[in-house]
CSV table of C-alpha atoms in Angstrom, one decimal:
chain,number,residue,atom,x,y,z
A,29,MET,CA,-4.3,173.5,155.5
A,30,VAL,CA,-6.5,174.9,152.7
A,31,TYR,CA,-9.6,173.1,151.4
A,32,LYS,CA,-12.6,173.8,149.2
A,33,LYS,CA,-16.2,173.3,150.2
A,34,PHE,CA,-19.3,173.0,148.0
A,35,ILE,CA,-22.9,173.6,149.2
A,36,LYS,CA,-25.9,171.9,147.6
A,37,ARG,CA,-29.3,173.5,148.0
A,38,ASN,CA,-32.5,172.7,146.1
A,39,GLY,CA,-30.5,170.8,143.4
A,40,LYS,CA,-28.1,173.6,142.8
A,41,THR,CA,-24.4,173.5,143.7
A,42,TYR,CA,-22.8,176.6,145.2
A,43,GLY,CA,-19.1,177.1,145.6
A,44,PRO,CA,-16.3,176.5,145.8
A,45,TYR,CA,-15.8,178.2,149.1
A,46,VAL,CA,-12.2,178.2,150.4
A,47,TYR,CA,-11.5,177.5,154.0
A,48,HIS,CA,-8.2,177.5,155.9
A,49,SER,CA,-7.8,175.1,158.8
A,50,LYS,CA,-5.3,175.9,161.6
A,51,ARG,CA,-4.8,174.8,165.2
A,52,VAL,CA,-5.4,177.4,167.9
A,53,ASN,CA,-4.9,176.4,171.6
A,54,GLY,CA,-5.2,172.7,170.8
A,55,LYS,CA,-8.4,173.2,168.7
A,56,VAL,CA,-8.8,173.0,164.9
A,57,VAL,CA,-10.4,176.3,163.7
A,58,SER,CA,-11.6,176.7,160.1
A,59,GLU,CA,-11.3,180.2,158.6
A,60,TYR,CA,-13.3,181.3,155.6
A,61,ARG,CA,-11.1,182.8,152.9
A,62,GLY,CA,-13.7,183.6,150.2
A,63,PRO,CA,-15.2,182.1,147.1
A,64,GLU,CA,-11.8,181.6,145.4
A,65,GLU,CA,-8.3,180.9,146.6
A,66,GLN,CA,-6.2,184.0,146.6
A,67,LYS,CA,-3.0,183.6,144.6
A,68,ASP,CA,0.2,184.5,146.3
A,69,PRO,CA,1.8,187.4,144.4
A,70,LYS,CA,5.3,186.3,145.5
A,71,LYS,CA,4.8,183.0,143.6
A,72,ILE,CA,3.7,184.9,140.5
A,73,TRP,CA,6.7,187.1,140.5
A,74,SER,CA,9.1,184.3,141.1
A,75,ILE,CA,7.7,182.3,138.2
A,76,LEU,CA,7.8,185.4,136.0
A,77,ILE,CA,11.4,186.1,136.9
A,78,VAL,CA,12.6,182.5,136.3
A,79,SER,CA,10.8,182.3,132.9
A,80,ILE,CA,12.4,185.6,131.8
A,81,LEU,CA,15.9,184.4,132.8
A,82,ILE,CA,15.4,181.1,130.9
A,83,ILE,CA,14.2,182.9,127.8
A,84,SER,CA,17.1,185.4,128.0
A,85,LEU,CA,19.7,182.6,128.4
A,86,GLY,CA,18.2,180.7,125.4
A,87,ALA,CA,18.3,183.8,123.2
A,88,ILE,CA,22.0,184.4,124.2
A,89,LEU,CA,23.0,180.9,123.4
A,90,PHE,CA,21.0,180.9,120.1
A,91,PHE,CA,22.5,184.1,118.7
A,92,SER,CA,26.0,183.4,119.9
A,93,ASN,CA,26.1,180.4,117.6
A,94,PHE,CA,25.7,182.7,114.6
A,95,LYS,CA,28.6,184.8,115.5
A,96,THR,CA,31.1,182.0,116.1
A,97,SER,CA,33.3,181.2,113.1
A,98,GLY,CA,35.6,178.7,114.8
A,99,ASN,CA,33.5,175.5,114.6
A,100,VAL,CA,36.5,173.7,113.4
A,101,VAL,CA,37.8,170.3,114.3
A,102,LEU,CA,41.6,170.2,114.6
A,103,ASN,CA,43.2,166.9,113.9
A,104,LEU,CA,46.9,166.6,114.6
A,105,GLU,CA,48.9,163.7,113.2
A,106,GLY,CA,52.6,163.3,113.7
A,107,SER,CA,55.5,161.9,115.7
A,108,PHE,CA,56.3,163.0,119.2
A,109,ASN,CA,59.7,163.1,120.8
A,110,ASN,CA,59.8,163.4,124.6
A,111,GLY,CA,56.3,164.7,124.6
A,112,ASN,CA,57.1,167.3,122.0
A,113,LEU,CA,55.9,167.3,118.4
A,114,SER,CA,58.8,166.8,116.1
A,115,ASN,CA,56.9,166.7,112.8
A,116,GLY,CA,53.4,166.2,111.7
A,117,LYS,CA,50.3,167.3,109.8
A,118,ILE,CA,47.4,169.4,110.8
A,119,ASN,CA,43.9,168.7,109.4
A,120,LEU,CA,41.2,171.4,109.7
A,121,LEU,CA,37.8,169.8,109.3
A,122,LEU,CA,34.7,171.9,108.5
A,123,ASP,CA,31.1,170.9,108.2
A,124,GLU,CA,28.9,171.9,105.3
A,125,GLY,CA,28.1,175.6,105.4
A,126,GLU,CA,31.0,176.5,107.8
A,127,SER,CA,33.9,178.8,106.8
A,128,ILE,CA,37.0,180.2,108.2
A,129,PRO,CA,37.9,183.9,107.6
A,130,THR,CA,41.1,184.4,105.6
A,131,ASP,CA,42.6,186.6,108.3
A,132,SER,CA,42.3,183.8,111.0
A,133,VAL,CA,45.4,182.9,113.0
A,134,VAL,CA,46.4,179.4,114.1
A,135,SER,CA,48.3,179.3,117.4
A,136,ILE,CA,50.4,176.2,118.1
A,137,GLU,CA,52.0,175.6,121.4
A,138,ASN,CA,54.8,173.0,121.4
A,139,GLY,CA,57.1,172.5,124.3
A,140,GLY,CA,56.1,175.8,125.9
A,141,GLU,CA,56.9,177.7,122.7
A,142,VAL,CA,53.9,179.4,121.0
A,143,GLN,CA,53.9,180.0,117.3
A,144,ASN,CA,51.3,181.9,115.3
A,145,TYR,CA,50.5,181.1,111.7
A,146,SER,CA,48.1,182.8,109.3
A,147,ILE,CA,45.5,180.4,107.9
A,148,THR,CA,46.5,181.5,104.3
A,149,ASP,CA,50.1,180.4,104.9
A,150,LEU,CA,49.0,176.9,106.0
A,151,VAL,CA,46.2,176.1,103.5
A,152,SER,CA,46.4,176.3,99.8
A,153,GLU,CA,43.7,175.5,97.2
A,154,GLU,CA,45.4,172.3,96.1
A,155,GLU,CA,45.1,170.9,99.6
A,156,ILE,CA,41.4,171.4,100.0
A,157,LYS,CA,39.4,168.2,99.8
A,158,ILE,CA,35.8,167.2,100.3
A,159,ILE,CA,35.3,164.4,102.9
A,160,ASN,CA,33.6,161.3,101.6
A,161,ALA,CA,33.7,162.6,98.0
A,162,PRO,CA,36.4,162.1,95.3
A,163,LEU,CA,36.7,165.8,94.6
A,164,THR,CA,39.5,168.2,95.1
A,165,ALA,CA,39.7,171.9,94.7
A,166,LYS,CA,40.6,173.4,91.4
A,167,GLU,CA,40.7,176.8,89.8
A,168,GLU,CA,37.7,177.6,87.6
A,169,PHE,CA,38.0,179.7,84.5
A,170,PRO,CA,35.2,181.7,83.0
A,171,LYS,CA,32.9,179.9,80.6
A,172,ILE,CA,32.4,181.0,77.0
A,173,SER,CA,29.3,180.0,75.1
A,174,PHE,CA,29.2,179.9,71.3
A,175,GLN,CA,27.4,178.0,68.5
A,176,LEU,CA,29.2,175.6,66.3
A,177,GLY,CA,27.7,174.9,62.8
A,178,ILE,CA,28.6,171.6,61.2
A,179,SER,CA,27.9,171.1,57.5
A,180,VAL,CA,28.7,168.5,54.8
A,181,GLY,CA,30.9,169.6,51.8
A,182,THR,CA,29.4,170.2,48.3
A,183,ASN,CA,29.3,167.6,45.6
A,184,SER,CA,29.5,168.6,41.9
A,185,THR,CA,28.6,166.2,39.2
A,186,VAL,CA,28.8,166.7,35.5
A,187,LYS,CA,26.7,164.7,33.1
A,188,ASN,CA,27.5,164.3,29.4
A,189,GLU,CA,24.6,163.3,27.3
A,190,SER,CA,24.7,162.5,23.6
A,191,SER,CA,21.7,162.8,21.3
A,192,SER,CA,20.7,160.3,18.7
A,193,SER,CA,22.3,162.4,16.0
A,194,GLY,CA,25.7,161.8,17.6
A,195,ARG,CA,26.2,165.4,18.7
A,196,LYS,CA,27.1,166.2,22.3
A,197,THR,CA,24.7,168.4,24.0
A,198,PRO,CA,26.0,171.1,26.3
A,199,THR,CA,26.2,170.0,29.9
A,200,THR,CA,25.2,171.9,32.9
A,201,PRO,CA,26.9,171.1,36.2
A,202,THR,CA,24.5,170.2,39.0
A,203,GLU,CA,25.4,170.8,42.6
A,204,ASN,CA,24.1,169.0,45.6
A,205,ILE,CA,24.5,171.4,48.5
A,206,THR,CA,23.5,170.2,51.8
A,207,LYS,CA,22.4,172.7,54.5
A,208,PRO,CA,23.9,172.4,58.0
A,209,THR,CA,22.3,169.4,59.5
A,210,HIS,CA,23.2,169.9,63.1
A,211,ILE,CA,23.9,172.9,65.3
A,212,GLU,CA,24.9,172.3,68.9
A,213,ASN,CA,25.6,174.5,71.8
A,214,VAL,CA,29.2,174.0,73.0
A,215,THR,CA,30.4,175.4,76.2
A,216,LYS,CA,34.2,175.3,76.5
A,217,THR,CA,36.4,176.4,79.4
A,218,ILE,CA,39.4,178.4,78.2
A,219,PRO,CA,42.2,178.9,80.7
A,220,GLU,CA,43.1,182.5,81.4
A,221,ASN,CA,46.9,182.3,81.5
A,222,ILE,CA,48.3,180.6,78.4
A,223,THR,CA,52.0,180.5,77.9
A,224,GLU,CA,53.2,179.7,74.3
A,225,THR,CA,56.7,179.4,73.1
A,226,ILE,CA,57.4,180.3,69.5
A,227,PRO,CA,60.7,179.2,68.1
A,228,THR,CA,62.7,181.9,66.3
A,229,THR,CA,64.6,181.3,63.1
A,230,GLN,CA,68.0,182.8,62.7
């Protein structure tokens, strides 16, 4: 048994002094170990090794999550006949920020028979949907920006004035030309592939 002892002399405290008690021939003998308890080097090494192992394991698990690309939930819906899938639908569910490489292969085992399918053969752009959102995938065309000027047409008025002498004075046409009142930026999406059929006359 190890214990510490303090000595007070003239109002000052000295210590701690470490003693080790043990039984020798039926008597308890106290052995002085020094002013401080000596730390066991075996305990220090064991704590150091265990902490290094824990840190290494945590680093392996942390970096392995970045390399995995298969965090996909596979949902299989269909009808089974004698335990085998006769027909059905496969849903691949991805969380936000996750992706599947285009060269991925989906392996399906049905009744002991294994079939491999490329992910590009199973999924098309029209079948991609966002969960809990009324959006579906569509092809985007490049945007073209241009300015559209809208103006009002010209008004011409001719006035005939007669003098007091009864003669008609020459008239000069006056035009009210209005400048463009509004210019707006219009962004329009133009499809890339346009098929037009022109009838031919014979």
